[in-house]
CSV table of C-alpha atoms in Angstrom, one decimal:
chain,number,residue,atom,x,y,z
A,1,MET,CA,5.8,-14.3,10.5
A,2,LEU,CA,6.5,-12.7,7.2
A,3,ILE,CA,10.3,-12.8,7.5
A,4,SER,CA,12.2,-15.6,9.2
A,5,GLN,CA,15.7,-14.9,7.9
A,6,LEU,CA,17.4,-11.7,6.5
A,7,LYS,CA,20.8,-11.6,4.8
A,8,ILE,CA,22.6,-8.3,3.9
A,9,PHE,CA,25.8,-7.8,2.1
A,10,GLY,CA,27.5,-4.5,1.2
A,11,PHE,CA,24.6,-2.3,2.2
A,12,ARG,CA,25.6,1.1,3.7
A,13,ASN,CA,28.1,0.4,6.5
A,14,ILE,CA,26.9,-3.3,6.8
A,15,GLU,CA,29.6,-5.5,5.3
A,16,THR,CA,27.7,-8.7,5.9
A,17,ALA,CA,24.9,-9.8,8.2
A,18,SER,CA,22.8,-12.9,8.6
A,19,ILE,CA,19.9,-12.4,11.0
A,20,THR,CA,17.2,-14.8,12.3
A,21,THR,CA,14.0,-12.7,12.5
A,22,ASP,CA,11.4,-15.3,13.4
A,23,LYS,CA,9.6,-13.3,16.1
A,24,ARG,CA,6.6,-10.9,16.0
A,25,VAL,CA,8.8,-8.0,17.1
A,26,ASN,CA,12.5,-7.6,16.1
A,27,VAL,CA,14.3,-4.8,17.9
A,28,PHE,CA,17.6,-3.2,16.7
A,29,TYR,CA,19.3,-0.9,19.1
A,30,GLY,CA,22.6,1.0,19.0
A,31,LYS,CA,24.1,4.5,18.9
A,32,ASN,CA,23.3,6.9,16.1
A,33,GLY,CA,25.3,6.0,12.9
A,34,SER,CA,25.7,2.3,14.0
A,35,GLY,CA,23.7,1.0,11.1
A,36,LYS,CA,20.4,0.1,12.7
A,37,THR,CA,18.4,2.3,10.3
A,38,SER,CA,20.3,0.7,7.4
A,39,ILE,CA,18.7,-2.6,8.3
A,40,LEU,CA,15.2,-1.2,7.9
A,41,GLU,CA,16.4,0.6,4.7
A,42,SER,CA,17.6,-2.7,3.2
A,43,LEU,CA,14.2,-4.3,3.8
A,44,PHE,CA,12.4,-1.3,2.3
A,45,PHE,CA,14.8,-1.6,-0.7
A,46,LEU,CA,14.0,-5.2,-1.1
A,47,SER,CA,10.3,-4.5,-1.0
A,48,ARG,CA,10.2,-1.4,-3.3
A,49,ALA,CA,13.6,-1.4,-5.1
A,50,LYS,CA,14.2,2.1,-3.7
A,51,SER,CA,15.4,3.8,-0.6
A,52,PHE,CA,13.4,6.0,1.8
A,53,ARG,CA,16.6,8.0,2.6
A,54,THR,CA,18.1,8.9,-0.8
A,55,SER,CA,17.2,8.9,-4.5
A,56,LYS,CA,20.8,8.0,-5.4
A,57,LYS,CA,21.1,4.3,-5.3
A,58,GLY,CA,24.9,4.5,-5.5
A,59,GLU,CA,24.9,5.8,-1.9
A,60,LEU,CA,23.5,2.5,-0.7
A,61,LEU,CA,26.7,0.6,-1.6
A,62,LYS,CA,29.3,0.2,1.2
A,63,ASP,CA,32.5,2.0,0.5
A,64,GLY,CA,34.8,-0.2,-1.4
A,65,CYS,CA,32.1,-2.6,-2.5
A,66,SER,CA,31.0,-2.9,-6.2
A,67,LEU,CA,27.9,-4.9,-5.3
A,68,LEU,CA,25.2,-5.0,-2.6
A,69,ALA,CA,22.7,-7.8,-2.0
A,70,VAL,CA,19.7,-8.2,0.3
A,71,SER,CA,17.6,-11.4,0.6
A,72,ALA,CA,14.9,-12.7,2.9
A,73,ASP,CA,13.1,-16.0,3.5
A,74,LEU,CA,9.5,-15.1,3.8
A,75,GLU,CA,6.1,-16.8,4.3
A,76,GLN,CA,3.0,-15.6,2.5
A,77,GLN,CA,-0.4,-17.4,2.6
A,78,SER,CA,1.2,-20.7,3.8
A,79,LYS,CA,3.8,-20.7,1.2
A,80,THR,CA,7.6,-20.0,1.7
A,81,HIS,CA,9.6,-17.9,-0.7
A,82,LYS,CA,13.1,-16.5,-1.1
A,83,LEU,CA,13.2,-12.9,-2.3
A,84,GLY,CA,16.5,-11.2,-3.2
A,85,ILE,CA,17.7,-8.0,-4.8
A,86,GLY,CA,21.2,-7.0,-6.0
A,87,LEU,CA,22.6,-3.7,-7.0
A,88,GLU,CA,25.9,-3.1,-8.9
A,89,GLY,CA,28.0,0.0,-8.8
A,90,ASN,CA,26.9,1.0,-12.3
A,91,GLY,CA,23.3,1.2,-11.1
A,92,THR,CA,22.1,-2.1,-12.6
A,93,SER,CA,19.8,-4.0,-10.2
A,94,LYS,CA,18.3,-7.5,-10.4
A,95,LEU,CA,15.4,-8.9,-8.5
A,96,LYS,CA,14.9,-12.6,-7.9
A,97,LEU,CA,12.0,-14.5,-6.5
A,98,ASP,CA,12.6,-18.2,-5.7
A,99,GLY,CA,15.7,-18.2,-7.9
A,100,GLU,CA,14.0,-16.7,-11.0
A,101,VAL,CA,14.7,-13.2,-12.3
A,102,VAL,CA,11.7,-11.0,-11.9
A,103,THR,CA,11.1,-8.3,-14.6
A,104,LYS,CA,8.2,-6.6,-12.9
A,105,LEU,CA,8.7,-5.2,-9.4
A,106,SER,CA,4.9,-5.7,-8.7
A,107,GLN,CA,5.4,-9.5,-8.9
A,108,ALA,CA,7.6,-9.3,-5.8
A,109,SER,CA,6.0,-6.4,-4.0
A,110,ILE,CA,2.6,-8.1,-4.0
A,111,LEU,CA,4.2,-10.8,-1.8
A,112,PHE,CA,6.1,-8.4,0.5
A,113,PRO,CA,3.7,-5.6,1.7
A,114,THR,CA,5.8,-3.2,3.7
A,115,GLN,CA,4.8,-0.1,5.6
A,116,LEU,CA,7.2,2.5,7.0
A,117,ILE,CA,7.2,4.9,9.9
A,118,THR,CA,10.1,7.3,10.4
A,119,PRO,CA,10.6,10.5,12.3
A,120,GLU,CA,10.1,12.3,9.0
A,121,SER,CA,6.9,10.4,8.0
A,122,PHE,CA,4.7,12.5,10.2
A,123,ASP,CA,5.8,15.8,8.7
A,124,VAL,CA,5.8,14.6,5.1
A,125,PHE,CA,2.4,13.0,5.4
A,126,TRP,CA,0.7,16.1,6.8
A,127,SER,CA,2.5,18.5,4.5
A,128,SER,CA,2.5,16.6,1.2
A,129,PRO,CA,-0.5,15.7,-0.9
A,130,LYS,CA,1.8,13.3,-2.8
A,131,ALA,CA,2.6,11.5,0.4
A,132,ARG,CA,-1.1,11.2,1.3
A,133,ARG,CA,-1.9,9.8,-2.2
A,134,SER,CA,0.9,7.3,-1.9
A,135,PHE,CA,-0.3,6.1,1.5
A,136,PHE,CA,-3.8,5.3,0.3
A,137,ASP,CA,-2.6,4.0,-3.1
A,138,PHE,CA,-0.4,1.4,-1.2
A,139,GLY,CA,-3.6,-0.1,0.2
A,140,LEU,CA,-5.3,0.0,-3.1
A,141,PHE,CA,-2.4,-1.8,-4.8
A,142,HIS,CA,-2.9,-4.7,-2.4
A,143,VAL,CA,-6.7,-4.7,-2.1
A,144,GLU,CA,-8.0,-3.8,-5.6
A,145,HIS,CA,-6.0,-5.7,-8.2
A,146,GLU,CA,-7.3,-3.7,-11.2
A,147,PHE,CA,-6.2,-0.4,-9.7
A,148,GLN,CA,-2.5,-1.0,-10.6
A,149,ASN,CA,-3.3,-1.6,-14.3
A,150,ASP,CA,-5.4,1.6,-14.5
A,151,TRP,CA,-2.7,3.5,-12.7
A,152,ILE,CA,0.0,2.3,-15.0
A,153,ALA,CA,-2.1,3.1,-18.1
A,154,TYR,CA,-3.0,6.6,-16.7
A,155,ASN,CA,0.7,7.5,-16.1
A,156,LYS,CA,1.7,6.2,-19.5
A,157,THR,CA,-1.0,8.3,-21.2
A,158,LEU,CA,-0.1,11.3,-19.0
A,159,LYS,CA,3.6,11.1,-19.8
A,160,GLN,CA,2.8,11.0,-23.6
A,161,THR,CA,0.4,13.9,-23.4
A,162,ASN,CA,2.7,16.1,-21.4
A,163,ALA,CA,5.5,15.3,-24.0
A,164,LEU,CA,3.2,16.6,-26.7
A,165,LEU,CA,2.3,19.7,-24.8
A,166,ARG,CA,6.0,20.5,-24.1
A,167,ARG,CA,6.9,19.9,-27.8
A,168,GLY,CA,4.6,22.7,-28.9
A,169,GLY,CA,2.9,23.2,-32.3
A,170,VAL,CA,0.8,20.0,-31.9
A,171,ASN,CA,-2.6,19.8,-33.5
A,172,GLN,CA,-5.4,20.2,-30.9
A,173,ARG,CA,-7.4,17.5,-32.5
A,174,GLU,CA,-4.5,15.1,-31.9
A,175,LEU,CA,-4.4,16.2,-28.3
A,176,LEU,CA,-8.1,15.7,-28.0
A,177,PHE,CA,-7.6,11.9,-28.6
A,178,TRP,CA,-5.1,11.7,-25.7
A,179,TYR,CA,-7.3,13.8,-23.4
A,180,ARG,CA,-10.3,11.6,-23.9
A,181,GLY,CA,-8.2,8.7,-22.7
A,182,LEU,CA,-6.9,10.7,-19.7
A,183,VAL,CA,-10.4,11.6,-18.6
A,184,ASP,CA,-11.6,8.0,-18.8
A,185,LEU,CA,-8.6,6.6,-16.8
A,186,ALA,CA,-8.7,9.5,-14.3
A,187,GLN,CA,-12.3,8.7,-13.5
A,188,LYS,CA,-11.5,5.1,-12.9
A,189,ILE,CA,-8.7,6.0,-10.5
A,190,ASP,CA,-10.9,8.5,-8.7
A,191,ASP,CA,-13.6,5.9,-8.4
A,192,PHE,CA,-11.2,3.4,-6.9
A,193,ARG,CA,-9.9,5.9,-4.3
A,194,GLU,CA,-13.4,6.9,-3.2
A,195,LEU,CA,-14.5,3.3,-3.0
A,196,PHE,CA,-11.5,2.4,-0.9
A,197,LEU,CA,-12.3,5.1,1.6
A,198,ASP,CA,-16.0,4.1,1.8
A,199,LYS,CA,-15.7,0.4,1.6
A,200,HIS,CA,-12.5,-0.1,3.7
A,201,PHE,CA,-10.8,2.8,5.4
A,202,SER,CA,-13.7,4.6,7.0
A,203,LYS,CA,-14.9,1.3,8.4
A,204,ALA,CA,-11.4,0.4,9.7
A,205,ILE,CA,-11.1,3.7,11.4
A,206,SER,CA,-14.5,3.3,13.1
A,207,GLY,CA,-13.7,-0.2,14.1
A,208,LEU,CA,-10.3,0.8,15.6
A,209,ALA,CA,-12.0,3.6,17.6
A,210,LEU,CA,-14.4,1.1,19.1
A,211,GLU,CA,-11.8,-1.5,19.9
A,212,LEU,CA,-9.6,1.0,21.6
A,213,GLU,CA,-12.2,3.2,23.1
A,214,SER,CA,-10.7,2.8,26.6
A,215,ASN,CA,-7.6,4.7,25.5
A,216,GLU,CA,-8.2,8.5,25.5
A,217,ARG,CA,-5.5,9.0,22.9
A,218,THR,CA,-7.8,7.4,20.3
A,219,ASP,CA,-10.2,10.3,20.6
A,220,LEU,CA,-8.5,11.5,17.4
A,221,LEU,CA,-10.5,8.8,15.5
A,222,LYS,CA,-13.9,9.7,16.9
A,223,ASN,CA,-16.0,11.5,14.3
A,224,LEU,CA,-13.0,11.6,11.9
A,225,VAL,CA,-14.1,11.8,8.3
A,226,ILE,CA,-11.5,11.3,5.5
A,227,ARG,CA,-12.6,12.9,2.2
A,228,TYR,CA,-11.1,12.5,-1.2
A,229,LYS,CA,-10.6,15.8,-3.0
A,230,LYS,CA,-10.6,15.4,-6.7
A,231,LYS,CA,-8.7,17.5,-9.2
A,232,ALA,CA,-10.8,16.4,-12.2
A,233,LEU,CA,-13.0,17.6,-15.0
A,234,GLU,CA,-16.7,16.9,-15.0
A,235,GLN,CA,-17.6,13.3,-15.5
A,236,GLU,CA,-19.7,14.1,-18.6
A,237,VAL,CA,-17.2,16.3,-20.4
A,238,SER,CA,-17.8,17.5,-24.0
A,239,ASP,CA,-15.1,17.9,-26.7
A,240,GLU,CA,-15.7,21.6,-26.4
A,241,MET,CA,-14.8,21.6,-22.7
A,242,LEU,CA,-11.8,19.4,-23.4
A,243,LEU,CA,-10.5,21.8,-26.1
A,244,LYS,CA,-10.8,24.7,-23.6
A,245,GLN,CA,-8.7,22.7,-21.1
A,246,ILE,CA,-6.2,21.8,-23.9
A,247,ASP,CA,-5.8,25.5,-24.8
A,248,LYS,CA,-5.1,26.3,-21.1
A,249,ASP,CA,-2.7,23.4,-20.7
A,250,ILE,CA,-0.7,24.3,-23.9
A,251,ARG,CA,0.2,27.6,-22.1
A,252,TYR,CA,1.5,25.8,-19.0
A,253,LYS,CA,2.9,22.9,-21.0
A,254,GLN,CA,1.4,20.2,-18.8
A,255,VAL,CA,-1.9,18.6,-18.0
A,256,GLY,CA,-3.7,20.6,-15.4
A,257,PHE,CA,-6.0,18.0,-13.9
A,258,GLY,CA,-6.0,14.4,-12.8
A,259,PRO,CA,-5.6,12.0,-9.9
A,260,ASN,CA,-1.9,12.9,-9.6
A,261,ARG,CA,-3.1,16.3,-8.3
A,262,ALA,CA,-5.8,15.1,-5.9
A,263,ASP,CA,-5.6,15.2,-2.1
A,264,TYR,CA,-7.2,13.8,1.0
A,265,LEU,CA,-8.8,15.9,3.7
A,266,PHE,CA,-9.1,15.0,7.4
A,267,LEU,CA,-12.3,16.5,8.8
A,268,LYS,CA,-13.7,16.6,12.3
A,269,ASP,CA,-17.0,18.3,12.9
A,270,GLY,CA,-16.8,19.5,9.4
A,271,GLU,CA,-13.5,21.3,9.8
A,272,ASP,CA,-10.0,20.4,8.4
A,273,MET,CA,-8.3,19.1,11.5
A,274,SER,CA,-4.8,18.6,10.1
A,275,SER,CA,-3.8,22.2,10.6
A,276,ARG,CA,-5.0,22.1,14.2
A,277,LEU,CA,-3.1,19.0,15.3
A,278,SER,CA,-0.2,19.4,17.8
A,279,ARG,CA,3.0,17.6,16.8
A,280,GLY,CA,2.2,14.8,19.3
A,281,GLN,CA,-1.4,14.5,18.0
A,282,ALA,CA,-0.1,14.4,14.4
A,283,LYS,CA,2.2,11.5,15.3
A,284,MET,CA,-0.5,9.6,17.2
A,285,LEU,CA,-3.0,10.0,14.4
A,286,PHE,CA,-0.4,8.9,11.8
A,287,TYR,CA,0.2,5.7,13.9
A,288,LEU,CA,-3.5,5.0,14.0
A,289,LEU,CA,-3.8,5.5,10.2
A,290,VAL,CA,-1.0,3.1,9.6
A,291,VAL,CA,-2.5,0.5,11.9
A,292,ALA,CA,-5.8,0.9,10.1
A,293,MET,CA,-4.1,0.4,6.7
A,294,VAL,CA,-2.2,-2.7,7.8
A,295,ASN,CA,-5.3,-4.2,9.3
A,296,ILE,CA,-7.3,-3.6,6.1
A,297,ILE,CA,-4.7,-5.4,4.0
A,298,LYS,CA,-4.3,-8.2,6.5
A,299,GLN,CA,-8.1,-8.8,6.8
A,300,THR,CA,-8.9,-8.4,3.1
A,301,THR,CA,-6.0,-10.4,1.6
A,302,LYS,CA,-4.9,-12.6,4.5
A,303,LYS,CA,-1.3,-11.5,3.7
A,304,ASN,CA,1.5,-11.3,6.3
A,305,ILE,CA,2.7,-7.7,6.5
A,306,LEU,CA,5.9,-6.0,7.6
A,307,LEU,CA,5.9,-2.8,9.6
A,308,LEU,CA,9.2,-0.8,9.8
A,309,VAL,CA,9.5,1.7,12.6
A,310,ASP,CA,12.6,3.8,12.7
A,311,ASP,CA,13.5,5.5,16.0
A,312,LEU,CA,10.5,4.8,18.1
A,313,PRO,CA,9.7,8.3,19.5
A,314,SER,CA,11.5,8.9,22.7
A,315,GLU,CA,10.6,12.6,23.2
A,316,VAL,CA,6.9,11.8,23.8
A,317,ASP,CA,5.5,11.3,27.3
A,318,GLN,CA,5.4,7.8,28.8
A,319,GLN,CA,1.6,7.3,28.3
A,320,THR,CA,1.8,8.3,24.6
A,321,ARG,CA,4.8,6.0,24.1
A,322,GLN,CA,2.9,3.1,25.6
A,323,THR,CA,-0.1,3.9,23.5
A,324,MET,CA,2.1,3.8,20.4
A,325,LEU,CA,3.5,0.4,21.4
A,326,GLU,CA,-0.1,-0.9,21.8
A,327,MET,CA,-1.0,0.5,18.4
A,328,LEU,CA,1.9,-1.2,16.7
A,329,LEU,CA,1.0,-4.6,18.2
A,330,HIS,CA,-2.6,-4.0,17.3
A,331,SER,CA,-1.6,-3.8,13.7
A,332,GLN,CA,-1.3,-7.6,13.2
A,333,ALA,CA,2.0,-7.0,11.4
A,334,GLN,CA,5.5,-8.3,12.0
A,335,ILE,CA,7.4,-5.3,13.4
A,336,PHE,CA,11.0,-4.3,12.9
A,337,VAL,CA,11.8,-1.3,15.2
A,338,THR,CA,15.0,0.7,16.0
A,339,GLY,CA,16.0,2.7,19.0
A,340,ILE,CA,19.1,3.8,20.9
A,341,GLU,CA,18.4,1.8,24.0
A,342,ASN,CA,17.5,-1.9,24.4
A,343,ASN,CA,14.7,-1.0,26.8
A,344,ILE,CA,12.4,-0.9,23.8
A,345,ALA,CA,12.6,-4.7,23.9
A,346,ARG,CA,11.6,-4.7,27.6
A,347,GLU,CA,8.6,-2.5,26.8
A,348,PHE,CA,7.4,-4.8,24.1
A,349,MET,CA,7.8,-7.7,26.4
A,350,ASN,CA,5.0,-6.2,28.5
A,351,TYR,CA,2.7,-7.2,25.7
A,352,THR,CA,4.2,-10.2,24.0
A,353,ASP,CA,7.0,-12.7,24.5
A,354,SER,CA,7.6,-13.0,20.7
A,355,VAL,CA,10.6,-10.5,20.7
A,356,ASN,CA,14.1,-10.7,19.3
A,357,VAL,CA,16.7,-8.1,20.2
A,358,PHE,CA,19.8,-7.2,18.3
A,359,HIS,CA,22.7,-4.9,19.1
A,360,VAL,CA,24.1,-3.0,16.1
A,361,GLU,CA,27.5,-1.4,16.4
A,362,HIS,CA,29.8,-0.2,13.5
A,363,GLY,CA,27.6,-2.1,11.0
A,364,THR,CA,27.9,-5.4,12.9
A,365,VAL,CA,24.6,-7.0,14.0
A,366,ARG,CA,24.7,-9.3,17.1
A,367,GLN,CA,21.6,-11.0,18.6
A,368,GLU,CA,21.2,-10.7,22.3
A,369,SER,CA,19.5,-13.0,24.8
A,370,MET,CA,16.1,-11.8,26.0
A,371,GLU,CA,16.8,-13.5,29.3
A,372,GLN,CA,19.7,-11.1,30.0
A,373,ILE,CA,17.6,-8.0,29.0
A,374,CYS,CA,14.5,-9.1,30.8
A,375,PRO,CA,15.8,-11.2,33.8
């Protein structure tokens, strides 16, 4: 298991919690507003140093607290680590790995790969190119080590170039220098993304469809083609072409091309299927994509992975719900899942006996006996 122990202090409405999470599935149930989602949020914050619910870090601190802290004992590739993050009321945060202060988030994130599914994930993923790019870039970060360096370099160059465009009055020949660098880095990132689809993701989707061919809900994967849609200049671009692009971008005061504008298309029989999916199909396909991504990282890097599932869908029919449970367990990840009722634990027990269940009430977390829930 990736996480065996989780400690939380001053996070949202959780004053303090020390939780043993040494099972494959860890279920947190309770009424809305009880604090169960905050547990998942604290783990996401530990992994990414940001929240999936707010951009204002100050909102994460419990009322009356000037400090929050989250720490976890984790195992990665047969080694144990202690990862912790603290946030002060003034917005200052500090990340520690095995007692040492970490200055680069990537040093910790590489040990703590975390995927998230929330009720909002489905809508955001299918409506936002940025969300789709982030989803696939998460896999690239863990599988292709050079991708991160090129991505950091590209964004640094893009930021400097946009600053020059906004400043105005800049010499076009000076901009030409920056644009040459942008084109080169953009091509590297586009190549990484296309390679990831061809080498990893397309194969994972096909393999998943074969493994689960007895389940009719996985028909969504059959003949599914994911295509990377570039927003790039030609590969062999001349200075004359770049100067034309610069002239255009000066008017709009920002760079008008690049991997930060790209998208992913989901095609079936040559047609974009995303606009034709029902809400239930969109959720199911998103689950399948997440499972494929988790399995790629697991099989390629041999890392333990954490999958956070907030509010396992209760409005779907029973067959769809059971399929979702099967998908989650097929992911090879450690799973933290929330719901209103403890029957989620019973449902998981139909597939595995490695289940912990916790009742969350008014920010207090209490472990319950599986024998009582599943007599």
